[in-house]
CSV table of C-alpha atoms and ligand atoms in Angstrom, one decimal:
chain,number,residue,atom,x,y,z
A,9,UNK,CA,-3.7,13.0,-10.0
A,10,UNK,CA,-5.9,13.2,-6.6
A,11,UNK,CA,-6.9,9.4,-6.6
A,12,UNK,CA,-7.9,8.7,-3.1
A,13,UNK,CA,-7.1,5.5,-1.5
A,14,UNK,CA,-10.0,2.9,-1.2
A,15,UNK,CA,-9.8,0.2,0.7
A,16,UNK,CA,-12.6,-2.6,1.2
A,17,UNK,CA,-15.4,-3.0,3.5
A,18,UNK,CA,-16.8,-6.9,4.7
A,19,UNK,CA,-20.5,-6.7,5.0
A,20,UNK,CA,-20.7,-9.4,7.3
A,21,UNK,CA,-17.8,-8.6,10.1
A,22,UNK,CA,-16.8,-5.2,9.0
A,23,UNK,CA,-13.4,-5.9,8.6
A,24,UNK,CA,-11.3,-3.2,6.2
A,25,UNK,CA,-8.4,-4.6,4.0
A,26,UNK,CA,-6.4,-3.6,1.0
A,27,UNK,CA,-5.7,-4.6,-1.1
A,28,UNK,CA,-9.0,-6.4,-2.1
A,29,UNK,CA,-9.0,-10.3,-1.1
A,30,UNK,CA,-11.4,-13.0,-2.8
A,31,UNK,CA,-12.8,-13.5,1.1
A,32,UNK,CA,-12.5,-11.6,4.3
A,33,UNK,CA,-9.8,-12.7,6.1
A,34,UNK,CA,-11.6,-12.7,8.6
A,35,UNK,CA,-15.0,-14.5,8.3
A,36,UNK,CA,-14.4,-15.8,4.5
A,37,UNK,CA,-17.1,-13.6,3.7
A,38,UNK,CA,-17.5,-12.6,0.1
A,39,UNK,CA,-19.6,-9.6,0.2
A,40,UNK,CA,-17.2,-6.4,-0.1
A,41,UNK,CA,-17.8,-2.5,0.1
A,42,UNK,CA,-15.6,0.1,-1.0
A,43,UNK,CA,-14.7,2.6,2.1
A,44,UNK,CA,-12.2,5.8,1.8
A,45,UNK,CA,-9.0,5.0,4.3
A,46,UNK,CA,-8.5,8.5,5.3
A,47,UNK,CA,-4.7,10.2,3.7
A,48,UNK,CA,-2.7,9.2,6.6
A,49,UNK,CA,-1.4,6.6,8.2
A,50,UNK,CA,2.0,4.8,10.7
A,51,UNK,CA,4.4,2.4,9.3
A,52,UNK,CA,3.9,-0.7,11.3
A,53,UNK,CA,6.2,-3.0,9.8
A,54,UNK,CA,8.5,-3.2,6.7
A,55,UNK,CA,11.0,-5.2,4.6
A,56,UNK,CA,13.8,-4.0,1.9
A,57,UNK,CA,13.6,-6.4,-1.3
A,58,UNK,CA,17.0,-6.5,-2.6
A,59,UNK,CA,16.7,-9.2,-5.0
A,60,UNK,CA,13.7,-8.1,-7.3
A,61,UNK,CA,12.1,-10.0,-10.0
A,62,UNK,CA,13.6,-9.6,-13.4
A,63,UNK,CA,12.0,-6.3,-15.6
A,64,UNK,CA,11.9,-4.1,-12.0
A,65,UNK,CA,13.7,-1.4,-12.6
A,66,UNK,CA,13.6,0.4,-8.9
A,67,UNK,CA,15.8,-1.5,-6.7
A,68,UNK,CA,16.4,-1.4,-3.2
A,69,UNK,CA,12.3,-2.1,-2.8
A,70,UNK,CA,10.8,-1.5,0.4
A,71,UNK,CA,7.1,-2.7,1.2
A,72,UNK,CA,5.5,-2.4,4.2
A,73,UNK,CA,1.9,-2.1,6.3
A,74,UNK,CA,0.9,0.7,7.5
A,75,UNK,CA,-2.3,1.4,10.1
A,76,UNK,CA,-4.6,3.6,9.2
A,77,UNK,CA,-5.9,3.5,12.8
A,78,UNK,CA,-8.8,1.2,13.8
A,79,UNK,CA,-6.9,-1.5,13.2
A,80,UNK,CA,-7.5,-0.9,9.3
A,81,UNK,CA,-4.2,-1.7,7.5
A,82,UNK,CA,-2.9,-2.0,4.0
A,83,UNK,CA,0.1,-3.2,2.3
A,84,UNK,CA,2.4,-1.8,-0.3
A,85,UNK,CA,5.3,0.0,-1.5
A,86,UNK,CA,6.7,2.5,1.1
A,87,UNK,CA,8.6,5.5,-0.9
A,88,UNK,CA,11.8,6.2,1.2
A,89,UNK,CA,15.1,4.9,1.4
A,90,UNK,CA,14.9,5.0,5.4
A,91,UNK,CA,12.1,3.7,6.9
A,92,UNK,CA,11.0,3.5,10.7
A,93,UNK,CA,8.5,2.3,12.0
A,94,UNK,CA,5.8,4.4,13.7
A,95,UNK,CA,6.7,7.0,11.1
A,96,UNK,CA,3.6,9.0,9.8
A,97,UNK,CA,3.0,8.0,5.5
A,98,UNK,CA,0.6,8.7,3.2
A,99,UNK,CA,-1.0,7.3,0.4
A,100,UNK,CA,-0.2,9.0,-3.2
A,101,UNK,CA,-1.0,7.7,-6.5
A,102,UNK,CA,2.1,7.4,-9.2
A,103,UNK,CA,4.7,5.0,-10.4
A,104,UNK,CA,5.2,1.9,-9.0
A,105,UNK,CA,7.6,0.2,-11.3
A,106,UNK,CA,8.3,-0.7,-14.9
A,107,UNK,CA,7.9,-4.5,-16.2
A,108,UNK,CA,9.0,-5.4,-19.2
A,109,UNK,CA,7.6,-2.0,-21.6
A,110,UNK,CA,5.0,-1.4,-19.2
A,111,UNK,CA,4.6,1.3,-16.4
A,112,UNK,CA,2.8,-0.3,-13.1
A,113,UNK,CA,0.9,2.6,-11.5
A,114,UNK,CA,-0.8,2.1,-8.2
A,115,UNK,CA,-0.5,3.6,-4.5
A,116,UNK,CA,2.6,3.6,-2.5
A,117,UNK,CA,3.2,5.0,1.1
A,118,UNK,CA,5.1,8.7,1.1
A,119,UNK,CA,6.6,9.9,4.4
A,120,UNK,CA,4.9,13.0,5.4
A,121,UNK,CA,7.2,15.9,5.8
A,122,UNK,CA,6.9,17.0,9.5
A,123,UNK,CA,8.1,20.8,10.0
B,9,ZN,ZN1,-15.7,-10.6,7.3
């Protein structure tokens, strides 16, 4: 699948975010356009879930936000056991988790292989 990842636009400030919010976080506008954020991105911060809600069947968990430069960041699932920060991700479309019978599919982070 070659989803790319879209995050979204205010009219009023300009402010990017992802995933979508009701009102910009910044100037509780509610007018929202969709912009591409670009296939790469740095691991800013992070956190290991170890205790995951009932029906997840992927434990340890890691989310994390990542800057795609510009100060335009997203949140999500990073995809490696070892995170640091600084290190260079990128968005890919798959699997996130199973709940209950259901598979979750959305974007998670992917370490990009350097040499
Ligand atoms: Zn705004």
């Amino acid at each position: 699948m070659n989803q790319r990842l879209t995050g979204f636009k205010c009219k009023s400030c300009g402010r990017v975010m992802y995933p979508k919010h009701e009102r910009c976080l910044s100037c509780k506008g509610t007018s929202m356009g969709e912009v591409e954020l670009g296939d790469q991105c740095t691991l800013i911060t992070y956190t290991k879930l170890y205790t995951l809600p009932e029906g997840i069947e992927m434990p340890p968990l890691t989310l994390g936000i990542v800057d795609f430069g510009g100060g335009v960041r997203a949140f999500g699932q990073i995809a490696t056991d070892e995170p640091k920060m600084g290190m260079k991700l990128r968005p890919v479309w798959g699997k996130l988790r199973r709940l209950g019978d259901k598979d979750i599919y959305g974007f998670k982070f992917e370490p990009v292989e350097s040499g």
